[in-house]
mmCIF file of C-alpha atoms in Angstrom:
data_model
loop_
_atom_site.group_PDB
_atom_site.id
_atom_site.type_symbol
_atom_site.label_atom_id
_atom_site.label_comp_id
_atom_site.label_asym_id
_atom_site.label_seq_id
_atom_site.Cartn_x
_atom_site.Cartn_y
_atom_site.Cartn_z
ATOM 1 C CA MET A 198 0.612 -0.512 0.126
ATOM 2 C CA THR A 199 1.136 3.098 -0.570
ATOM 3 C CA VAL A 200 0.284 6.805 0.440
ATOM 4 C CA GLU A 201 0.782 9.911 -1.557
ATOM 5 C CA PRO A 202 1.367 13.128 0.072
ATOM 6 C CA HIS A 203 -1.040 15.347 0.077
ATOM 7 C CA PRO A 204 -1.088 18.177 -2.190
ATOM 8 C CA ALA A 205 0.821 21.684 -0.886
ATOM 9 C CA GLU A 206 -2.544 23.380 0.653
ATOM 10 C CA ASN A 207 -2.356 20.211 3.085
ATOM 11 C CA ARG A 208 0.159 19.498 4.356
ATOM 12 C CA LEU A 209 0.936 19.593 7.558
ATOM 13 C CA TYR A 210 5.365 21.444 8.182
ATOM 14 C CA THR A 211 6.046 20.738 11.875
ATOM 15 C CA THR A 212 8.601 20.904 14.318
ATOM 16 C CA TRP A 213 9.668 18.705 17.247
ATOM 17 C CA VAL A 214 10.497 20.896 20.183
ATOM 18 C CA THR A 215 12.150 19.527 22.799
ATOM 19 C CA SER A 216 10.256 20.380 25.985
ATOM 20 C CA ARG A 217 12.753 21.992 29.012
ATOM 21 C CA VAL A 218 9.929 21.269 30.917
ATOM 22 C CA GLU A 219 9.587 17.977 30.591
ATOM 23 C CA ALA A 220 11.219 14.772 28.561
ATOM 24 C CA VAL A 221 9.127 15.273 25.755
ATOM 25 C CA ASP A 222 9.748 16.706 22.328
ATOM 26 C CA HIS A 223 6.245 18.317 21.063
ATOM 27 C CA ALA A 224 5.614 18.676 16.666
ATOM 28 C CA VAL A 225 5.325 22.494 16.768
ATOM 29 C CA THR A 226 3.888 23.353 13.208
ATOM 30 C CA ASP A 227 5.724 26.419 10.916
ATOM 31 C CA GLU A 228 2.428 28.684 12.532
ATOM 32 C CA ASP A 229 2.503 28.085 16.012
ATOM 33 C CA MET A 230 6.823 28.625 15.783
ATOM 34 C CA ALA A 231 5.878 31.692 14.040
ATOM 35 C CA ALA A 232 4.173 32.567 16.352
ATOM 36 C CA GLY A 233 5.717 32.148 18.893
ATOM 37 C CA ILE A 234 8.926 33.659 17.892
ATOM 38 C CA ALA A 235 6.899 36.861 17.373
ATOM 39 C CA ASP A 236 5.647 36.574 20.480
ATOM 40 C CA GLY A 237 9.167 36.760 22.771
ATOM 41 C CA LYS A 238 8.846 34.579 25.406
ATOM 42 C CA GLY A 239 10.063 31.331 23.246
ATOM 43 C CA ILE A 240 7.392 29.258 24.187
ATOM 44 C CA TYR A 241 5.154 27.563 21.367
ATOM 45 C CA ARG A 242 1.365 25.752 20.835
ATOM 46 C CA ALA A 243 1.696 21.958 19.927
ATOM 47 C CA VAL A 244 0.153 20.382 17.458
ATOM 48 C CA CYS A 245 -1.047 18.051 21.143
ATOM 49 C CA GLY A 246 -2.210 21.212 22.385
ATOM 50 C CA ALA A 247 0.853 21.766 25.086
ATOM 51 C CA ARG A 248 2.455 25.063 25.575
ATOM 52 C CA VAL A 249 5.569 24.063 25.055
ATOM 53 C CA VAL A 250 9.251 26.013 26.435
ATOM 54 C CA ALA A 251 11.845 25.572 24.360
ATOM 55 C CA ALA A 252 15.103 23.626 25.509
ATOM 56 C CA LEU A 253 18.715 24.998 24.147
ATOM 57 C CA LEU A 254 19.612 24.114 21.385
ATOM 58 C CA GLU A 255 22.248 22.181 23.125
ATOM 59 C CA GLU A 256 20.088 19.806 25.101
ATOM 60 C CA PRO A 257 19.966 16.254 23.882
ATOM 61 C CA PRO A 258 16.070 15.046 21.922
ATOM 62 C CA HIS A 259 13.922 13.022 23.882
ATOM 63 C CA THR A 260 11.347 10.615 23.691
ATOM 64 C CA ARG A 261 8.458 11.684 21.337
ATOM 65 C CA CYS A 262 4.985 12.944 22.777
ATOM 66 C CA LEU A 263 2.890 10.133 21.540
ATOM 67 C CA ARG A 264 -0.294 12.545 21.192
ATOM 68 C CA CYS A 265 1.804 14.762 18.493
ATOM 69 C CA GLN A 266 3.257 11.310 16.638
ATOM 70 C CA THR A 267 -0.095 10.311 16.316
ATOM 71 C CA TYR A 268 -2.245 13.838 15.105
ATOM 72 C CA VAL A 269 0.951 13.696 12.507
ATOM 73 C CA TRP A 270 1.167 10.198 11.649
ATOM 74 C CA ALA A 271 -3.076 10.985 11.014
ATOM 75 C CA ARG A 272 -2.711 13.866 9.239
ATOM 76 C CA ALA A 273 -0.165 12.109 6.165
ATOM 77 C CA THR A 274 -1.787 9.498 5.884
ATOM 78 C CA LEU A 275 -5.605 9.808 6.323
ATOM 79 C CA ARG A 276 -5.772 12.047 3.704
ATOM 80 C CA ASP A 277 -9.485 12.555 3.282
ATOM 81 C CA MET A 278 -10.294 12.815 7.042
ATOM 82 C CA ASP A 279 -10.877 16.466 8.129
ATOM 83 C CA LEU A 280 -8.973 15.524 10.900
ATOM 84 C CA ASP A 281 -9.468 20.388 12.522
ATOM 85 C CA ASN A 282 -13.760 20.010 12.376
ATOM 86 C CA PRO A 283 -14.680 16.254 12.455
ATOM 87 C CA GLY A 284 -18.220 16.996 12.498
ATOM 88 C CA PRO A 285 -20.612 15.668 14.964
ATOM 89 C CA ARG A 286 -20.793 13.517 17.612
ATOM 90 C CA ARG A 287 -23.006 10.689 17.554
ATOM 91 C CA SER A 288 -23.618 9.541 21.545
ATOM 92 C CA ARG A 289 -25.574 7.003 22.639
ATOM 93 C CA PRO A 290 -28.826 6.911 23.555
ATOM 94 C CA GLY A 291 -29.903 8.042 26.999
ATOM 95 C CA LEU A 292 -31.642 6.150 30.227
ATOM 96 C CA LEU A 293 -34.401 7.427 28.963
ATOM 97 C CA ALA A 294 -34.727 6.394 26.165
ATOM 98 C CA LEU A 295 -33.798 2.450 26.710
ATOM 99 C CA LEU A 296 -37.262 3.493 29.242
ATOM 100 C CA GLY A 297 -39.274 4.517 26.565
ATOM 101 C CA TRP A 298 -37.842 1.375 24.238
ATOM 102 C CA LEU A 299 -38.383 -1.223 27.483
ATOM 103 C CA ARG A 300 -42.126 -0.226 27.767
ATOM 104 C CA GLY A 301 -42.936 -0.843 23.711
#
């Protein structure tokens, strides 16, 4: 099975940033990296939603955040799915609906 790349407009460009606070590397999009640089605080928003305080560049890489890694993988392989807007949630019937069904 081959995976075709996204068209250029749907491509996700990320950089793995080592966190100074936790021993984890997070994926940060180019847009969020630019926003963090413009802010001047060295804090970036990762694709998993975490706020990352960047470690010094001499810090060795750590293990990658599982949520970030999963998101990046999903964006690369599930190209037909809109991951930013998954749509309405379908919930199971509530207790009252089940009681109504049991009554007949």
